[in-house]
Tab-separated table of C-alpha atoms in Angstrom:
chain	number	residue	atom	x	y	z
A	1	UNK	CA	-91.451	-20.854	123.831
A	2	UNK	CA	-88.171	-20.636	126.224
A	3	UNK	CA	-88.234	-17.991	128.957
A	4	UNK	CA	-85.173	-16.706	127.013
A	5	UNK	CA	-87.218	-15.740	124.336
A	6	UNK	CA	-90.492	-14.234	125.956
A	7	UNK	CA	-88.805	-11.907	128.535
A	8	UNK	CA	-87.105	-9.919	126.300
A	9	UNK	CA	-90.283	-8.407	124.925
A	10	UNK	CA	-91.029	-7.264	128.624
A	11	UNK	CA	-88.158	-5.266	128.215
A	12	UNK	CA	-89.675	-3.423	125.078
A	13	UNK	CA	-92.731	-2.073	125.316
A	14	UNK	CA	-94.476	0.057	122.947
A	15	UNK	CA	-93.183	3.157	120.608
A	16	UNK	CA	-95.928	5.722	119.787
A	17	UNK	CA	-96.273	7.075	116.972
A	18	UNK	CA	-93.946	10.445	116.354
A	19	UNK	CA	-94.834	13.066	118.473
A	20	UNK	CA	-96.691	16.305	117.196
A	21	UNK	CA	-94.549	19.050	116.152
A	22	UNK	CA	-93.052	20.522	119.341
A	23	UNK	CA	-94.912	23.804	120.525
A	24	UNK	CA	-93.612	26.029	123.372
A	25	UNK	CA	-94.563	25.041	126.625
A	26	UNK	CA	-92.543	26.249	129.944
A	27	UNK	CA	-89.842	23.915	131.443
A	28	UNK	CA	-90.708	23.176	135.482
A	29	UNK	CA	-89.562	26.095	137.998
A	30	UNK	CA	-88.169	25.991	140.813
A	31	UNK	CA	-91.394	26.353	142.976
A	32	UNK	CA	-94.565	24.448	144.453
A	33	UNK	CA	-95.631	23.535	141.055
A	34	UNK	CA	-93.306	20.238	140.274
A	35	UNK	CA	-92.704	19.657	144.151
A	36	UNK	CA	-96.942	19.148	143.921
A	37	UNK	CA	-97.203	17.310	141.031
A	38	UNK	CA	-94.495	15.240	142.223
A	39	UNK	CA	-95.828	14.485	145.825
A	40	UNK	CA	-99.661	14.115	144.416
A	41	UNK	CA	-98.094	11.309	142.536
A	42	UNK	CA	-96.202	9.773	145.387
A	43	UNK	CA	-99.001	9.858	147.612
A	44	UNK	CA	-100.743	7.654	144.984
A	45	UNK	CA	-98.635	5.092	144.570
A	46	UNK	CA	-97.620	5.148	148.647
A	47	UNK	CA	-100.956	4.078	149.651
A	48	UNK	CA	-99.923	0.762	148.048
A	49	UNK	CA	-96.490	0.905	149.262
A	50	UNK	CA	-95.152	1.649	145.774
A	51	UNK	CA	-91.912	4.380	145.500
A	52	UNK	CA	-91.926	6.991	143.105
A	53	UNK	CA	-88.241	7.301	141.680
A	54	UNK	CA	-87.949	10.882	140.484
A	55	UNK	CA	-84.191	13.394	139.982
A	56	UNK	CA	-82.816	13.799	143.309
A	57	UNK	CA	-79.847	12.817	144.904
A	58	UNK	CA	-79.670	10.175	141.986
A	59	UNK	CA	-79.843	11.664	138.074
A	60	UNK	CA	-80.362	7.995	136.481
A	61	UNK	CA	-81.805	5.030	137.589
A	62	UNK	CA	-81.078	1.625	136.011
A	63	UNK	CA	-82.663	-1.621	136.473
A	64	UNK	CA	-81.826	-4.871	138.330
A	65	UNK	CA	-80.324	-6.598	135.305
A	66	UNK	CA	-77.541	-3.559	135.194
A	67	UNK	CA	-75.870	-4.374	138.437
A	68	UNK	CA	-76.632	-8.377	138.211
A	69	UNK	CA	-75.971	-9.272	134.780
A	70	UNK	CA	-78.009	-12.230	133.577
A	71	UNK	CA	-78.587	-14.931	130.497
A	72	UNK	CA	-81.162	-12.187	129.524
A	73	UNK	CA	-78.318	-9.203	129.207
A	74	UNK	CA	-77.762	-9.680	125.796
A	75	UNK	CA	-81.581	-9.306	125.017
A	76	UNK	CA	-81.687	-6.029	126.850
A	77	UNK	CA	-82.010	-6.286	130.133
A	78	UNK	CA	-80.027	-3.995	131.237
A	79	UNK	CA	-82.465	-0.425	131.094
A	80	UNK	CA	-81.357	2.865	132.055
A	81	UNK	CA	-83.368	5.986	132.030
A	82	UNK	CA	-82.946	9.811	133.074
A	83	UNK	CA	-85.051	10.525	135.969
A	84	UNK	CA	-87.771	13.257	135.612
A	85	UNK	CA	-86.905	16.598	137.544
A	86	UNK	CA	-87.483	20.197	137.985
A	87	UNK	CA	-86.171	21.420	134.301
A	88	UNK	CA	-87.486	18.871	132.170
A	89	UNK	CA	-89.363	20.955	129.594
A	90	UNK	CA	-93.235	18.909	130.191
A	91	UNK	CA	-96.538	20.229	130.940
A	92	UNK	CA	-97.338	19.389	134.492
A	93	UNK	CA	-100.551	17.948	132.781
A	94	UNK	CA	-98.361	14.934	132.403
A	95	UNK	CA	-97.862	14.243	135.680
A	96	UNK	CA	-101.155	14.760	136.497
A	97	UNK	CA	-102.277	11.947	134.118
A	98	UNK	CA	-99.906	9.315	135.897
A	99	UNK	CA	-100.945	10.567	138.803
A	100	UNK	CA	-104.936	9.787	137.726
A	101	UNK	CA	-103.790	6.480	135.947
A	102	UNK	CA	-103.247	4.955	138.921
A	103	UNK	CA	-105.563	6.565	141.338
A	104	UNK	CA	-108.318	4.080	139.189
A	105	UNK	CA	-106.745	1.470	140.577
A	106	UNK	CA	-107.975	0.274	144.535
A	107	UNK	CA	-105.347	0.260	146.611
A	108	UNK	CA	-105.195	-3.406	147.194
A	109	UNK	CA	-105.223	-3.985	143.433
A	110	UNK	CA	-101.913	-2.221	143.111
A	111	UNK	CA	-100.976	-4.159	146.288
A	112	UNK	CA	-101.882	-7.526	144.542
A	113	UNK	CA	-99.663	-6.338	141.616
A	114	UNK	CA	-96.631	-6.619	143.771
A	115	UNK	CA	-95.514	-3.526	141.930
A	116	UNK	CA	-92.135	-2.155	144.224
A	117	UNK	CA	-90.938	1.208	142.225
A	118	UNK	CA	-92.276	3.321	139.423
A	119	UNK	CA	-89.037	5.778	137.670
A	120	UNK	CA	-90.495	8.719	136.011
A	121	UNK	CA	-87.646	9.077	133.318
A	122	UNK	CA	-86.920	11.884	130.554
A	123	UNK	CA	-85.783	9.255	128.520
A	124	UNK	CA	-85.289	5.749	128.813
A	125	UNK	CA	-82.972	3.711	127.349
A	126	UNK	CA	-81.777	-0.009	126.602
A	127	UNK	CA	-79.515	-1.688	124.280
A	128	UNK	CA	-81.409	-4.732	122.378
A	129	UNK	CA	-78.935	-6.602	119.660
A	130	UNK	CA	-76.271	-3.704	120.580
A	131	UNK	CA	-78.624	-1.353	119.064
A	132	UNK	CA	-79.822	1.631	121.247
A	133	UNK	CA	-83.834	2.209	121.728
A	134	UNK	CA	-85.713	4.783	123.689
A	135	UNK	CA	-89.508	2.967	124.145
A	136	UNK	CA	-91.999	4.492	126.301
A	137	UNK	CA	-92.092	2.084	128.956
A	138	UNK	CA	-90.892	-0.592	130.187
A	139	UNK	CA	-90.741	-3.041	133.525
A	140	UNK	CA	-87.692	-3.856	135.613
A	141	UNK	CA	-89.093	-8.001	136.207
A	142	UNK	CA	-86.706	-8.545	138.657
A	143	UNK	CA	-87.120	-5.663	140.585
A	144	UNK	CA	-90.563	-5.478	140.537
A	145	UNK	CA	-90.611	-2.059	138.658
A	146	UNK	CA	-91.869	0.445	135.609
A	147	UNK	CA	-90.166	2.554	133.940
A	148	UNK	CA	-92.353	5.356	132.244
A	149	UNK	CA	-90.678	7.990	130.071
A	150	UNK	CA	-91.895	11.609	129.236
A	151	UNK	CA	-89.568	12.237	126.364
A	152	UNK	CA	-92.932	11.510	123.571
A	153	UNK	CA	-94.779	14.498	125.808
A	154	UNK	CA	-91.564	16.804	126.074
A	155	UNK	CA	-91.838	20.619	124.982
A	156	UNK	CA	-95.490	20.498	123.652
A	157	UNK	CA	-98.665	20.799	125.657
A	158	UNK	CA	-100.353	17.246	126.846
A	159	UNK	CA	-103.057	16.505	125.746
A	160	UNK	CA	-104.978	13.594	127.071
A	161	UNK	CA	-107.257	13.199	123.775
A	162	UNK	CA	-104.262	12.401	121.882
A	163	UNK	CA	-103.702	8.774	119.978
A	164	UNK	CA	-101.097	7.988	123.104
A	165	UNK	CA	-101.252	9.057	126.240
A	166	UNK	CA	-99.486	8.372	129.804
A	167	UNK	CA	-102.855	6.264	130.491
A	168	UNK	CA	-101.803	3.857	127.731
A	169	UNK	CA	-98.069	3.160	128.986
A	170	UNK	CA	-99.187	2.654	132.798
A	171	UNK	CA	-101.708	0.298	132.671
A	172	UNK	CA	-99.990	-1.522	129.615
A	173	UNK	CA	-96.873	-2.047	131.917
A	174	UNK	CA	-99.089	-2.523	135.126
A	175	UNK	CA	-100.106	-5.570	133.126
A	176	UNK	CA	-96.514	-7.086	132.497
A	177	UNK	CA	-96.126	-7.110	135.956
A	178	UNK	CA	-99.374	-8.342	136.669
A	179	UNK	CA	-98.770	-11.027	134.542
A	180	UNK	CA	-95.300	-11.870	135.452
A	181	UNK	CA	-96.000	-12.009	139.299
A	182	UNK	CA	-99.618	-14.191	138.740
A	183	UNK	CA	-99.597	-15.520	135.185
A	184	UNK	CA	-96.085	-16.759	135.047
A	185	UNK	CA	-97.394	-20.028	133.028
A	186	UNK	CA	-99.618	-18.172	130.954
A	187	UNK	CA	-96.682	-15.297	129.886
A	188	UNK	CA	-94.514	-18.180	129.060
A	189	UNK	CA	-96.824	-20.426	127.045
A	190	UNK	CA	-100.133	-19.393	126.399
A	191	UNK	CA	-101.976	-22.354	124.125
A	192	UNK	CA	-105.732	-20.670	125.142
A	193	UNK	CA	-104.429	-17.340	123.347
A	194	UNK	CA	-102.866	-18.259	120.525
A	195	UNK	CA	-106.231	-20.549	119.404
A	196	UNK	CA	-108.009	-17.406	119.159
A	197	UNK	CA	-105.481	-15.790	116.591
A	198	UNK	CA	-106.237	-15.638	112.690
A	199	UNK	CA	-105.439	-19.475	111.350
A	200	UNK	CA	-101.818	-19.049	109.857
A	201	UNK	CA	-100.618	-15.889	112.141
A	202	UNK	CA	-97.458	-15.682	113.585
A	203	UNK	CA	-96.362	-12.967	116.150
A	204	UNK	CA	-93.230	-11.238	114.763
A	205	UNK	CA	-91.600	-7.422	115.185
A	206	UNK	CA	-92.234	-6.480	111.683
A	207	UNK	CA	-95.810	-7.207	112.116
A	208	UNK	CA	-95.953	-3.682	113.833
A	209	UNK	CA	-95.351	-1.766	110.477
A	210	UNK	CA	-98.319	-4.277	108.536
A	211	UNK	CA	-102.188	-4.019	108.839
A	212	UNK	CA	-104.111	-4.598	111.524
A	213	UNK	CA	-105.981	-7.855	111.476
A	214	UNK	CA	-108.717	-9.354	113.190
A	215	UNK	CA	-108.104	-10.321	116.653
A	216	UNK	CA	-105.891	-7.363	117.509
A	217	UNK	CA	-106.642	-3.800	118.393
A	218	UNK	CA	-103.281	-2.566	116.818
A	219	UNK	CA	-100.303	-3.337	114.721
A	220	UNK	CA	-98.100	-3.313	118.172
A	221	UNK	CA	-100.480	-6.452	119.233
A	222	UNK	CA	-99.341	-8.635	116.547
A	223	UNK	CA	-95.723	-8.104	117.496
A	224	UNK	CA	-95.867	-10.822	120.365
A	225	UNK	CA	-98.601	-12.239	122.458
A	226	UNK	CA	-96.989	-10.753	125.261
A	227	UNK	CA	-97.822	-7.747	123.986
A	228	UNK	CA	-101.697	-8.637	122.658
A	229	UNK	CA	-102.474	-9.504	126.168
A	230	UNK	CA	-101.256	-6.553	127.255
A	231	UNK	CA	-102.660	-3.950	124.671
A	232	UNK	CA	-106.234	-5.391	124.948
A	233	UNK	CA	-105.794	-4.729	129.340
A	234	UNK	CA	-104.322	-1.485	128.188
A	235	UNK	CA	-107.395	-0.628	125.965
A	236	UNK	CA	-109.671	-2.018	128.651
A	237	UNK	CA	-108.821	0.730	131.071
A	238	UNK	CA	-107.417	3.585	128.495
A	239	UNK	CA	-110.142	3.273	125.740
A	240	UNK	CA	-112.654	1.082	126.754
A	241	UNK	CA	-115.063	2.513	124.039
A	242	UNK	CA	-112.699	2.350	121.419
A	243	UNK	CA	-112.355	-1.632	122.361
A	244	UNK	CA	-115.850	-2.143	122.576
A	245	UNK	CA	-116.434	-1.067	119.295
A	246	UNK	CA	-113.567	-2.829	117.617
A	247	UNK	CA	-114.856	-5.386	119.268
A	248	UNK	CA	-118.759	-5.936	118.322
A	249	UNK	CA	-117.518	-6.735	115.159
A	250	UNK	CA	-115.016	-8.868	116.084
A	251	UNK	CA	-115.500	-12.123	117.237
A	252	UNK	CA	-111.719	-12.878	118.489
A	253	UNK	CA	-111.509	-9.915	119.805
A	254	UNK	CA	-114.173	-10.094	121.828
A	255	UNK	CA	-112.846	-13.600	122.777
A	256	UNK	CA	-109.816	-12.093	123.843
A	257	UNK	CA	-110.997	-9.367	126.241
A	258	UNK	CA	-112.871	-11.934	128.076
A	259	UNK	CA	-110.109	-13.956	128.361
A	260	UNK	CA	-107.899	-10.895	129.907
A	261	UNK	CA	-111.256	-10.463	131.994
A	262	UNK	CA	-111.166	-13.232	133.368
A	263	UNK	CA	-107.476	-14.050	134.575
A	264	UNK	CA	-107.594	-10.205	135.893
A	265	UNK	CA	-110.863	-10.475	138.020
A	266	UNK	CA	-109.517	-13.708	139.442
A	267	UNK	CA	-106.447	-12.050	141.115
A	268	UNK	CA	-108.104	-8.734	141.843
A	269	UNK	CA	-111.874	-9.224	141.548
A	270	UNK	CA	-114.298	-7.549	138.466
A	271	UNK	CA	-115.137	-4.808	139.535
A	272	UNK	CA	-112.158	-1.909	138.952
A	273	UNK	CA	-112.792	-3.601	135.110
A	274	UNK	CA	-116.397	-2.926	135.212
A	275	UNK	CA	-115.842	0.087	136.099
A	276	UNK	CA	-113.884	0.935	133.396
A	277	UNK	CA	-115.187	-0.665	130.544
A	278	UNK	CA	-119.225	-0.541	131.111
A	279	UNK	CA	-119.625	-1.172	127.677
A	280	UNK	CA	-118.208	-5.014	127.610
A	281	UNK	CA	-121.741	-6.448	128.391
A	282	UNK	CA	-120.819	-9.663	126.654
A	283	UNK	CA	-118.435	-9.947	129.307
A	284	UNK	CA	-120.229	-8.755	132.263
A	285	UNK	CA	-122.770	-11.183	131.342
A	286	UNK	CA	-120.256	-13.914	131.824
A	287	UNK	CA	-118.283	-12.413	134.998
């Protein structure tokens, strides 16, 4: 498949489901409470060398593909999102989450991801075919960031339990860049994947509003293998016993995660997966 074609979906990363019917929760004051939050999470990410792009001097950020238009701009390069600040009506539990997300990760993993920025954004959007959408998260390739928005969390209390949490968007987009910066052959072409795929099955967008078949942990999955490879890390470190038991019954599935495994452990070792995800002994058997 042409570059042309995979990147895009880099750009597009997963829609929850609607959020739950808003419930009063208090908008950020102007005291220790945000500033906290806010520096527990960029103490996180600074012990890797990552910044934390938050409302400041600057209201928006926008990535690289904004300022430096490429071949790409017309697939949606070009993301902009509101940066997170003091009034943005969340519960701090959200930024607690991020903050917890990536505190699993050893420092020199999130050193090895090459990771340069992560924008905590109200809302994030992109234009793809001229049409406005607002997804969850996203990654700036060229400039080596994420963009995570709080907009699916906004003016209802967090709760981690939920379906989709902060969890899911970080390490899914963690992955993208992970992949992007070490699997660059793999993201573009990925023959070993797509032989473990139902015989017939074709990645496509509507595929997120069909059944789930084997082979994929969600509808999302089946929407480009970009995106499998990505759900089943995400799953790994979000829900690693909801995996495991999709998984014993599931024979490409299981395939799958080891494959994920095993290109992960190779650029950052085994053992923040193992950690994780206990419950993949037919993995651990293997790693």
């Amino acid at each position: 498949m042409r570059p042309s074609l995979v990147l895009p979906f880099l750009a597009s990363c997963a829609l929850p489901p609607p959020p739950a019917p808003p419930q009063p929760t208090p908008t950020f004051a102007l005291d220790d409470t945000y500033a906290t939050r806010v520096s527990d999470l960029r103490t996180t990410l600074g012990r890797a060398g990552i910044a934390l792009r938050t409302a400041g001097i600057d209201r928006v950020f926008a990535s690289v593909d904004c300022a430096h238009p490429t071949e790409l701009q017309a697939f949606g390069g070009c993301v902009r999102c509101e940066l997170l600040g003091e009034h943005t009506p969340i519960d701090g539990a959200v930024l607690e989450a991020t903050t917890r997300a990536f505190a699993v990760y050893p420092t020199e993993v999130l050193v090895a991801s090459r990771l340069d920025h992560v924008a905590i954004c109200s809302d994030i959007v992109y234009a793809r075919a001229g049409v406005p959408q607002h997804p969850a998260g996203t990654v700036d390739l060229r400039g080596r960031g994420m963009l995570i928005s709080v907009a699916y969390f906004a003016n209802r209390q967090y709760s981690p339990g939920a379906g989709f949490t902060v969890d899911d968007i970080a390490h899914h987009e963690l992955f993208h860049i992970l992949e992007h910066e070490h699997m660059r052959a793999e993201m573009l072409d990925d023959p070993e994947w797509r032989v473990h795929n139902p015989v017939g099955f074709e990645y496509a967008l509507a595929a997120n509003d069909e059944p789930v078949r084997p082979g994929f942990v969600n509808a999302y999955a089946m929407t480009a293998a970009v995106e499998d490879r990505a759900t089943v890390f995400e799953y790994l470190m979000a829900h690693p016993d909801e995996l495991c038991a999709l998984a014993r019954t599931d024979e490409l599935l299981r395939t799958k995660i080891a494959i994920i495994w095993r290109r992960v452990a190779r650029i950052v070792g085994a053992d923040v997966l193992r950690r994780r995800a206990r419950c993949v002994d037919w993995v651990n058997r293997e790693a």
